[in-house]
Amino acid sequence: MTEWRIALGVLASLVATALEADDTLRCGSRLVALGDDRAQVRAVCGEPALMDPWDAGVSQVPGRLQVTEEWTYDFGSRQLLRVLRFRNGRLRAIEAAGYGFSRPPDGDCAPEMISQGMTKYRLLRHCGQPQSAEAVHLLAPPRRADGALDGLAFSQGQVVEVYRERWRYDFGPRRLQREVTLENGRAVEVREGERGTQRERQP
């Protein structure tokens, strides 16, 4: 069972990092395209599986921050997850983020399943809401395709707007907690924390 969980976590990481951008998305017989507004997308594709407004309260990026939301559509295990990013109410990006899910979440999350590159939706599907979470908007160095910070770009003064979240998962006293850093809806760092304290569920 442990080997299966680890393999699943690795697979989730691989498919989650294989993001492909598109200009349109087909929902049934109709299309949505970059530039459409939120109401148009909802009318064509319905309600998303996850609607994620990047709102962290007081912004640390005065005068620069745009209103941003990510919508994730899950069309089942035979189709790719679609992540739609809106800025100021207009569709600005469409990405594929690995295959969707065919059944409801079962809450059977193991620490090994949490890996760098996972989208927020995939993390929530596997492990549910974290025990604690905090978020902030900031300016940070851009990241390379492999997820590492681009030191060269930063040395040249390049920064990008980032919505950073820190989530903590507690798996009980027999296992170490996991501290997950997400940037713009993707896990960029996963660290082991202290031994858990939450009471373990009874079988």
PDB file of C-alpha atoms in Angstrom:
ATOM      1  CA  MET A   1       0.000   0.000   0.000  1.00  0.00           C
ATOM      2  CA  THR A   2       2.834   2.388   0.873  1.00  0.00           C
ATOM      3  CA  GLU A   3       4.573   1.710  -2.463  1.00  0.00           C
ATOM      4  CA  TRP A   4       1.289   2.366  -4.268  1.00  0.00           C
ATOM      5  CA  ARG A   5       0.854   5.679  -2.493  1.00  0.00           C
ATOM      6  CA  ILE A   6       4.396   6.778  -3.318  1.00  0.00           C
ATOM      7  CA  ALA A   7       3.923   5.797  -6.972  1.00  0.00           C
ATOM      8  CA  LEU A   8       0.665   7.696  -7.086  1.00  0.00           C
ATOM      9  CA  GLY A   9       2.327  10.751  -5.607  1.00  0.00           C
ATOM     10  CA  VAL A  10       5.116  10.626  -8.197  1.00  0.00           C
ATOM     11  CA  LEU A  11       2.575  10.201 -10.985  1.00  0.00           C
ATOM     12  CA  ALA A  12       0.528  13.107  -9.685  1.00  0.00           C
ATOM     13  CA  SER A  13       3.622  15.255  -9.657  1.00  0.00           C
ATOM     14  CA  LEU A  14       4.521  14.335 -13.225  1.00  0.00           C
ATOM     15  CA  VAL A  15       1.097  15.035 -14.662  1.00  0.00           C
ATOM     16  CA  ALA A  16       0.668  18.162 -12.574  1.00  0.00           C
ATOM     17  CA  THR A  17       3.850  19.690 -13.915  1.00  0.00           C
ATOM     18  CA  ALA A  18       2.968  18.875 -17.526  1.00  0.00           C
ATOM     19  CA  LEU A  19       1.075  22.105 -18.072  1.00  0.00           C
ATOM     20  CA  GLU A  20       0.152  22.927 -21.647  1.00  0.00           C
ATOM     21  CA  ALA A  21      -1.326  26.251 -22.686  1.00  0.00           C
ATOM     22  CA  ASP A  22      -4.230  26.624 -25.121  1.00  0.00           C
ATOM     23  CA  ASP A  23      -6.135  29.533 -26.635  1.00  0.00           C
ATOM     24  CA  THR A  24      -9.572  27.877 -26.475  1.00  0.00           C
ATOM     25  CA  LEU A  25     -11.486  25.328 -24.432  1.00  0.00           C
ATOM     26  CA  ARG A  26     -14.342  23.197 -25.755  1.00  0.00           C
ATOM     27  CA  CYS A  27     -17.268  22.556 -23.422  1.00  0.00           C
ATOM     28  CA  GLY A  28     -19.765  20.323 -25.198  1.00  0.00           C
ATOM     29  CA  SER A  29     -20.354  21.814 -28.631  1.00  0.00           C
ATOM     30  CA  ARG A  30     -19.256  25.334 -27.703  1.00  0.00           C
ATOM     31  CA  LEU A  31     -15.935  27.080 -27.205  1.00  0.00           C
ATOM     32  CA  VAL A  32     -14.582  29.652 -24.802  1.00  0.00           C
ATOM     33  CA  ALA A  33     -11.531  31.685 -25.773  1.00  0.00           C
ATOM     34  CA  LEU A  34      -8.993  34.049 -24.306  1.00  0.00           C
ATOM     35  CA  GLY A  35     -10.599  37.416 -23.714  1.00  0.00           C
ATOM     36  CA  ASP A  36     -14.028  36.034 -22.752  1.00  0.00           C
ATOM     37  CA  ASP A  37     -15.434  37.302 -19.473  1.00  0.00           C
ATOM     38  CA  ARG A  38     -16.375  35.217 -16.454  1.00  0.00           C
ATOM     39  CA  ALA A  39     -20.082  35.220 -17.242  1.00  0.00           C
ATOM     40  CA  GLN A  40     -19.478  33.934 -20.781  1.00  0.00           C
ATOM     41  CA  VAL A  41     -17.277  31.101 -19.524  1.00  0.00           C
ATOM     42  CA  ARG A  42     -19.774  30.083 -16.848  1.00  0.00           C
ATOM     43  CA  ALA A  43     -22.622  30.102 -19.383  1.00  0.00           C
ATOM     44  CA  VAL A  44     -20.701  27.771 -21.721  1.00  0.00           C
ATOM     45  CA  CYS A  45     -18.862  25.489 -19.288  1.00  0.00           C
ATOM     46  CA  GLY A  46     -20.944  25.650 -16.117  1.00  0.00           C
ATOM     47  CA  GLU A  47     -19.588  25.899 -12.589  1.00  0.00           C
ATOM     48  CA  PRO A  48     -15.928  24.920 -12.108  1.00  0.00           C
ATOM     49  CA  ALA A  49     -14.842  22.183  -9.710  1.00  0.00           C
ATOM     50  CA  LEU A  50     -12.674  24.770  -7.942  1.00  0.00           C
ATOM     51  CA  MET A  51     -12.993  28.544  -8.018  1.00  0.00           C
ATOM     52  CA  ASP A  52      -9.859  30.036  -6.466  1.00  0.00           C
ATOM     53  CA  PRO A  53      -9.775  33.823  -5.954  1.00  0.00           C
ATOM     54  CA  TRP A  54      -6.286  35.002  -5.111  1.00  0.00           C
ATOM     55  CA  ASP A  55      -7.338  37.277  -2.278  1.00  0.00           C
ATOM     56  CA  ALA A  56      -4.980  37.577   0.657  1.00  0.00           C
ATOM     57  CA  GLY A  57      -6.442  40.712   2.215  1.00  0.00           C
ATOM     58  CA  VAL A  58      -3.958  43.575   2.377  1.00  0.00           C
ATOM     59  CA  SER A  59      -1.675  43.547  -0.658  1.00  0.00           C
ATOM     60  CA  GLN A  60       2.083  43.999  -0.402  1.00  0.00           C
ATOM     61  CA  VAL A  61       2.126  45.021  -4.064  1.00  0.00           C
ATOM     62  CA  PRO A  62       0.400  48.460  -3.982  1.00  0.00           C
ATOM     63  CA  GLY A  63      -0.663  49.832  -7.335  1.00  0.00           C
ATOM     64  CA  ARG A  64       0.308  46.679  -9.262  1.00  0.00           C
ATOM     65  CA  LEU A  65      -2.006  43.906  -8.158  1.00  0.00           C
ATOM     66  CA  GLN A  66      -4.687  42.729 -10.566  1.00  0.00           C
ATOM     67  CA  VAL A  67      -7.805  40.874  -9.491  1.00  0.00           C
ATOM     68  CA  THR A  68      -6.985  37.254 -10.303  1.00  0.00           C
ATOM     69  CA  GLU A  69      -8.994  34.017 -10.129  1.00  0.00           C
ATOM     70  CA  GLU A  70      -8.221  30.475 -11.228  1.00  0.00           C
ATOM     71  CA  TRP A  71     -11.034  28.131 -12.188  1.00  0.00           C
ATOM     72  CA  THR A  72     -10.402  24.397 -12.496  1.00  0.00           C
ATOM     73  CA  TYR A  73     -12.690  22.210 -14.600  1.00  0.00           C
ATOM     74  CA  ASP A  74     -12.606  18.467 -13.976  1.00  0.00           C
ATOM     75  CA  PHE A  75     -14.208  16.522 -16.840  1.00  0.00           C
ATOM     76  CA  GLY A  76     -13.329  13.080 -15.479  1.00  0.00           C
ATOM     77  CA  SER A  77     -10.431  10.648 -15.563  1.00  0.00           C
ATOM     78  CA  ARG A  78     -10.339  10.348 -19.354  1.00  0.00           C
ATOM     79  CA  GLN A  79      -9.929  14.062 -19.956  1.00  0.00           C
ATOM     80  CA  LEU A  80      -7.380  16.625 -18.870  1.00  0.00           C
ATOM     81  CA  LEU A  81      -8.013  19.030 -16.055  1.00  0.00           C
ATOM     82  CA  ARG A  82      -8.360  22.551 -17.394  1.00  0.00           C
ATOM     83  CA  VAL A  83      -7.135  25.505 -15.371  1.00  0.00           C
ATOM     84  CA  LEU A  84      -8.489  28.887 -16.464  1.00  0.00           C
ATOM     85  CA  ARG A  85      -6.920  32.082 -15.173  1.00  0.00           C
ATOM     86  CA  PHE A  86      -8.873  35.310 -15.134  1.00  0.00           C
ATOM     87  CA  ARG A  87      -7.418  38.769 -14.624  1.00  0.00           C
ATOM     88  CA  ASN A  88      -9.785  41.626 -13.936  1.00  0.00           C
ATOM     89  CA  GLY A  89     -12.688  39.429 -15.035  1.00  0.00           C
ATOM     90  CA  ARG A  90     -11.257  38.378 -18.419  1.00  0.00           C
ATOM     91  CA  LEU A  91      -9.894  34.962 -19.392  1.00  0.00           C
ATOM     92  CA  ARG A  92      -6.135  35.342 -19.851  1.00  0.00           C
ATOM     93  CA  ALA A  93      -4.797  31.754 -19.791  1.00  0.00           C
ATOM     94  CA  ILE A  94      -5.993  28.185 -20.331  1.00  0.00           C
ATOM     95  CA  GLU A  95      -3.793  25.291 -19.203  1.00  0.00           C
ATOM     96  CA  ALA A  96      -4.023  21.507 -19.080  1.00  0.00           C
ATOM     97  CA  ALA A  97      -2.892  20.043 -15.754  1.00  0.00           C
ATOM     98  CA  GLY A  98      -2.899  16.253 -15.915  1.00  0.00           C
ATOM     99  CA  TYR A  99      -5.916  13.972 -16.032  1.00  0.00           C
ATOM    100  CA  GLY A 100      -9.012  14.493 -13.915  1.00  0.00           C
ATOM    101  CA  PHE A 101     -10.708  12.272 -11.373  1.00  0.00           C
ATOM    102  CA  SER A 102     -13.425   9.659 -11.784  1.00  0.00           C
ATOM    103  CA  ARG A 103     -14.653   9.369  -8.202  1.00  0.00           C
ATOM    104  CA  PRO A 104     -15.219  11.523  -5.116  1.00  0.00           C
ATOM    105  CA  PRO A 105     -12.253  12.116  -2.803  1.00  0.00           C
ATOM    106  CA  ASP A 106     -11.786   9.335  -0.243  1.00  0.00           C
ATOM    107  CA  GLY A 107      -9.632  11.316   2.182  1.00  0.00           C
ATOM    108  CA  ASP A 108      -6.913   8.639   2.028  1.00  0.00           C
ATOM    109  CA  CYS A 109      -3.981  11.031   1.884  1.00  0.00           C
ATOM    110  CA  ALA A 110      -0.421  10.056   2.757  1.00  0.00           C
ATOM    111  CA  PRO A 111       2.469  12.529   3.181  1.00  0.00           C
ATOM    112  CA  GLU A 112       4.315  10.909   0.266  1.00  0.00           C
ATOM    113  CA  MET A 113       1.517  11.928  -2.081  1.00  0.00           C
ATOM    114  CA  ILE A 114       2.256  15.642  -1.635  1.00  0.00           C
ATOM    115  CA  SER A 115       4.885  16.700  -4.140  1.00  0.00           C
ATOM    116  CA  GLN A 116       6.333  19.733  -5.839  1.00  0.00           C
ATOM    117  CA  GLY A 117       4.451  20.749  -8.972  1.00  0.00           C
ATOM    118  CA  MET A 118       0.979  19.687  -7.809  1.00  0.00           C
ATOM    119  CA  THR A 119      -1.813  22.088  -8.621  1.00  0.00           C
ATOM    120  CA  LYS A 120      -3.936  23.312  -5.748  1.00  0.00           C
ATOM    121  CA  TYR A 121      -6.942  21.373  -7.050  1.00  0.00           C
ATOM    122  CA  ARG A 122      -5.026  18.094  -7.180  1.00  0.00           C
ATOM    123  CA  LEU A 123      -3.689  18.681  -3.667  1.00  0.00           C
ATOM    124  CA  LEU A 124      -7.197  19.373  -2.367  1.00  0.00           C
ATOM    125  CA  ARG A 125      -8.575  16.278  -4.110  1.00  0.00           C
ATOM    126  CA  HIS A 126      -5.967  14.030  -2.519  1.00  0.00           C
ATOM    127  CA  CYS A 127      -5.668  15.561   0.927  1.00  0.00           C
ATOM    128  CA  GLY A 128      -8.525  18.001   1.495  1.00  0.00           C
ATOM    129  CA  GLN A 129      -8.200  21.319   3.282  1.00  0.00           C
ATOM    130  CA  PRO A 130      -5.013  21.886   5.313  1.00  0.00           C
ATOM    131  CA  GLN A 131      -5.063  22.254   9.091  1.00  0.00           C
ATOM    132  CA  SER A 132      -3.703  25.793   8.735  1.00  0.00           C
ATOM    133  CA  ALA A 133      -3.145  28.210   5.876  1.00  0.00           C
ATOM    134  CA  GLU A 134      -1.868  31.724   5.306  1.00  0.00           C
ATOM    135  CA  ALA A 135      -1.490  33.790   2.150  1.00  0.00           C
ATOM    136  CA  VAL A 136       0.126  36.980   0.896  1.00  0.00           C
ATOM    137  CA  HIS A 137       0.688  38.873  -2.353  1.00  0.00           C
ATOM    138  CA  LEU A 138       4.264  39.892  -3.106  1.00  0.00           C
ATOM    139  CA  LEU A 139       6.855  40.579  -5.775  1.00  0.00           C
ATOM    140  CA  ALA A 140       9.348  37.729  -6.199  1.00  0.00           C
ATOM    141  CA  PRO A 141      11.962  36.461  -8.657  1.00  0.00           C
ATOM    142  CA  PRO A 142      10.489  34.537 -11.597  1.00  0.00           C
ATOM    143  CA  ARG A 143      10.819  30.762 -11.638  1.00  0.00           C
ATOM    144  CA  ARG A 144      12.407  28.626 -14.350  1.00  0.00           C
ATOM    145  CA  ALA A 145      10.537  25.802 -16.073  1.00  0.00           C
ATOM    146  CA  ASP A 146      11.834  23.338 -13.450  1.00  0.00           C
ATOM    147  CA  GLY A 147      10.327  25.426 -10.646  1.00  0.00           C
ATOM    148  CA  ALA A 148      13.621  26.785  -9.295  1.00  0.00           C
ATOM    149  CA  LEU A 149      14.027  30.515  -8.753  1.00  0.00           C
ATOM    150  CA  ASP A 150      15.661  32.276 -11.679  1.00  0.00           C
ATOM    151  CA  GLY A 151      18.610  33.926  -9.948  1.00  0.00           C
ATOM    152  CA  LEU A 152      19.919  35.484 -13.156  1.00  0.00           C
ATOM    153  CA  ALA A 153      16.614  37.196 -13.898  1.00  0.00           C
ATOM    154  CA  PHE A 154      16.433  38.426 -10.306  1.00  0.00           C
ATOM    155  CA  SER A 155      19.976  39.814 -10.495  1.00  0.00           C
ATOM    156  CA  GLN A 156      18.828  41.807 -13.519  1.00  0.00           C
ATOM    157  CA  GLY A 157      15.982  43.299 -11.498  1.00  0.00           C
ATOM    158  CA  GLN A 158      13.181  41.123 -12.873  1.00  0.00           C
ATOM    159  CA  VAL A 159      10.318  40.346 -10.499  1.00  0.00           C
ATOM    160  CA  VAL A 160       6.789  39.036 -10.978  1.00  0.00           C
ATOM    161  CA  GLU A 161       3.588  39.223  -8.968  1.00  0.00           C
ATOM    162  CA  VAL A 162       3.144  36.113  -6.827  1.00  0.00           C
ATOM    163  CA  TYR A 163       0.231  34.849  -4.739  1.00  0.00           C
ATOM    164  CA  ARG A 164       2.014  32.768  -2.113  1.00  0.00           C
ATOM    165  CA  GLU A 165       0.251  30.410   0.282  1.00  0.00           C
ATOM    166  CA  ARG A 166       1.678  28.279   3.077  1.00  0.00           C
ATOM    167  CA  TRP A 167      -0.364  25.213   4.011  1.00  0.00           C
ATOM    168  CA  ARG A 168       0.246  22.767   6.828  1.00  0.00           C
ATOM    169  CA  TYR A 169      -1.034  19.189   6.876  1.00  0.00           C
ATOM    170  CA  ASP A 170      -1.098  17.191  10.107  1.00  0.00           C
ATOM    171  CA  PHE A 171      -1.202  13.402   9.705  1.00  0.00           C
ATOM    172  CA  GLY A 172      -1.237  12.478  13.367  1.00  0.00           C
ATOM    173  CA  PRO A 173       1.442  11.701  15.975  1.00  0.00           C
ATOM    174  CA  ARG A 174       2.964   8.795  14.051  1.00  0.00           C
ATOM    175  CA  ARG A 175       4.015  10.905  11.059  1.00  0.00           C
ATOM    176  CA  LEU A 176       5.676  14.220  10.333  1.00  0.00           C
ATOM    177  CA  GLN A 177       3.630  17.187   9.248  1.00  0.00           C
ATOM    178  CA  ARG A 178       3.994  18.569   5.733  1.00  0.00           C
ATOM    179  CA  GLU A 179       4.446  22.272   5.084  1.00  0.00           C
ATOM    180  CA  VAL A 180       3.537  23.164   1.510  1.00  0.00           C
ATOM    181  CA  THR A 181       4.370  26.448  -0.196  1.00  0.00           C
ATOM    182  CA  LEU A 182       2.162  27.265  -3.174  1.00  0.00           C
ATOM    183  CA  GLU A 183       2.816  30.068  -5.632  1.00  0.00           C
ATOM    184  CA  ASN A 184       0.111  31.045  -8.099  1.00  0.00           C
ATOM    185  CA  GLY A 185      -1.772  27.828  -7.449  1.00  0.00           C
ATOM    186  CA  ARG A 186       1.186  25.405  -7.743  1.00  0.00           C
ATOM    187  CA  ALA A 187       3.213  23.660  -5.035  1.00  0.00           C
ATOM    188  CA  VAL A 188       6.771  24.977  -5.295  1.00  0.00           C
ATOM    189  CA  GLU A 189       8.149  23.535  -2.055  1.00  0.00           C
ATOM    190  CA  VAL A 190       7.219  20.669   0.271  1.00  0.00           C
ATOM    191  CA  ARG A 191       9.006  20.380   3.614  1.00  0.00           C
ATOM    192  CA  GLU A 192       8.758  18.038   6.564  1.00  0.00           C
ATOM    193  CA  GLY A 193       7.626  19.698   9.763  1.00  0.00           C
ATOM    194  CA  GLU A 194       7.309  18.612  13.361  1.00  0.00           C
ATOM    195  CA  ARG A 195       5.658  15.380  14.417  1.00  0.00           C
ATOM    196  CA  GLY A 196       1.914  15.634  14.033  1.00  0.00           C
ATOM    197  CA  THR A 197      -0.461  16.266  16.886  1.00  0.00           C
ATOM    198  CA  GLN A 198      -3.861  15.750  15.292  1.00  0.00           C
ATOM    199  CA  ARG A 199      -5.831  12.744  16.481  1.00  0.00           C
ATOM    200  CA  GLU A 200      -5.752   9.947  13.919  1.00  0.00           C
ATOM    201  CA  ARG A 201      -9.011   8.757  12.435  1.00  0.00           C
ATOM    202  CA  GLN A 202     -10.285   5.375  13.532  1.00  0.00           C
ATOM    203  CA  PRO A 203     -10.747   2.800  10.741  1.00  0.00           C
TER     204      PRO A 203
END
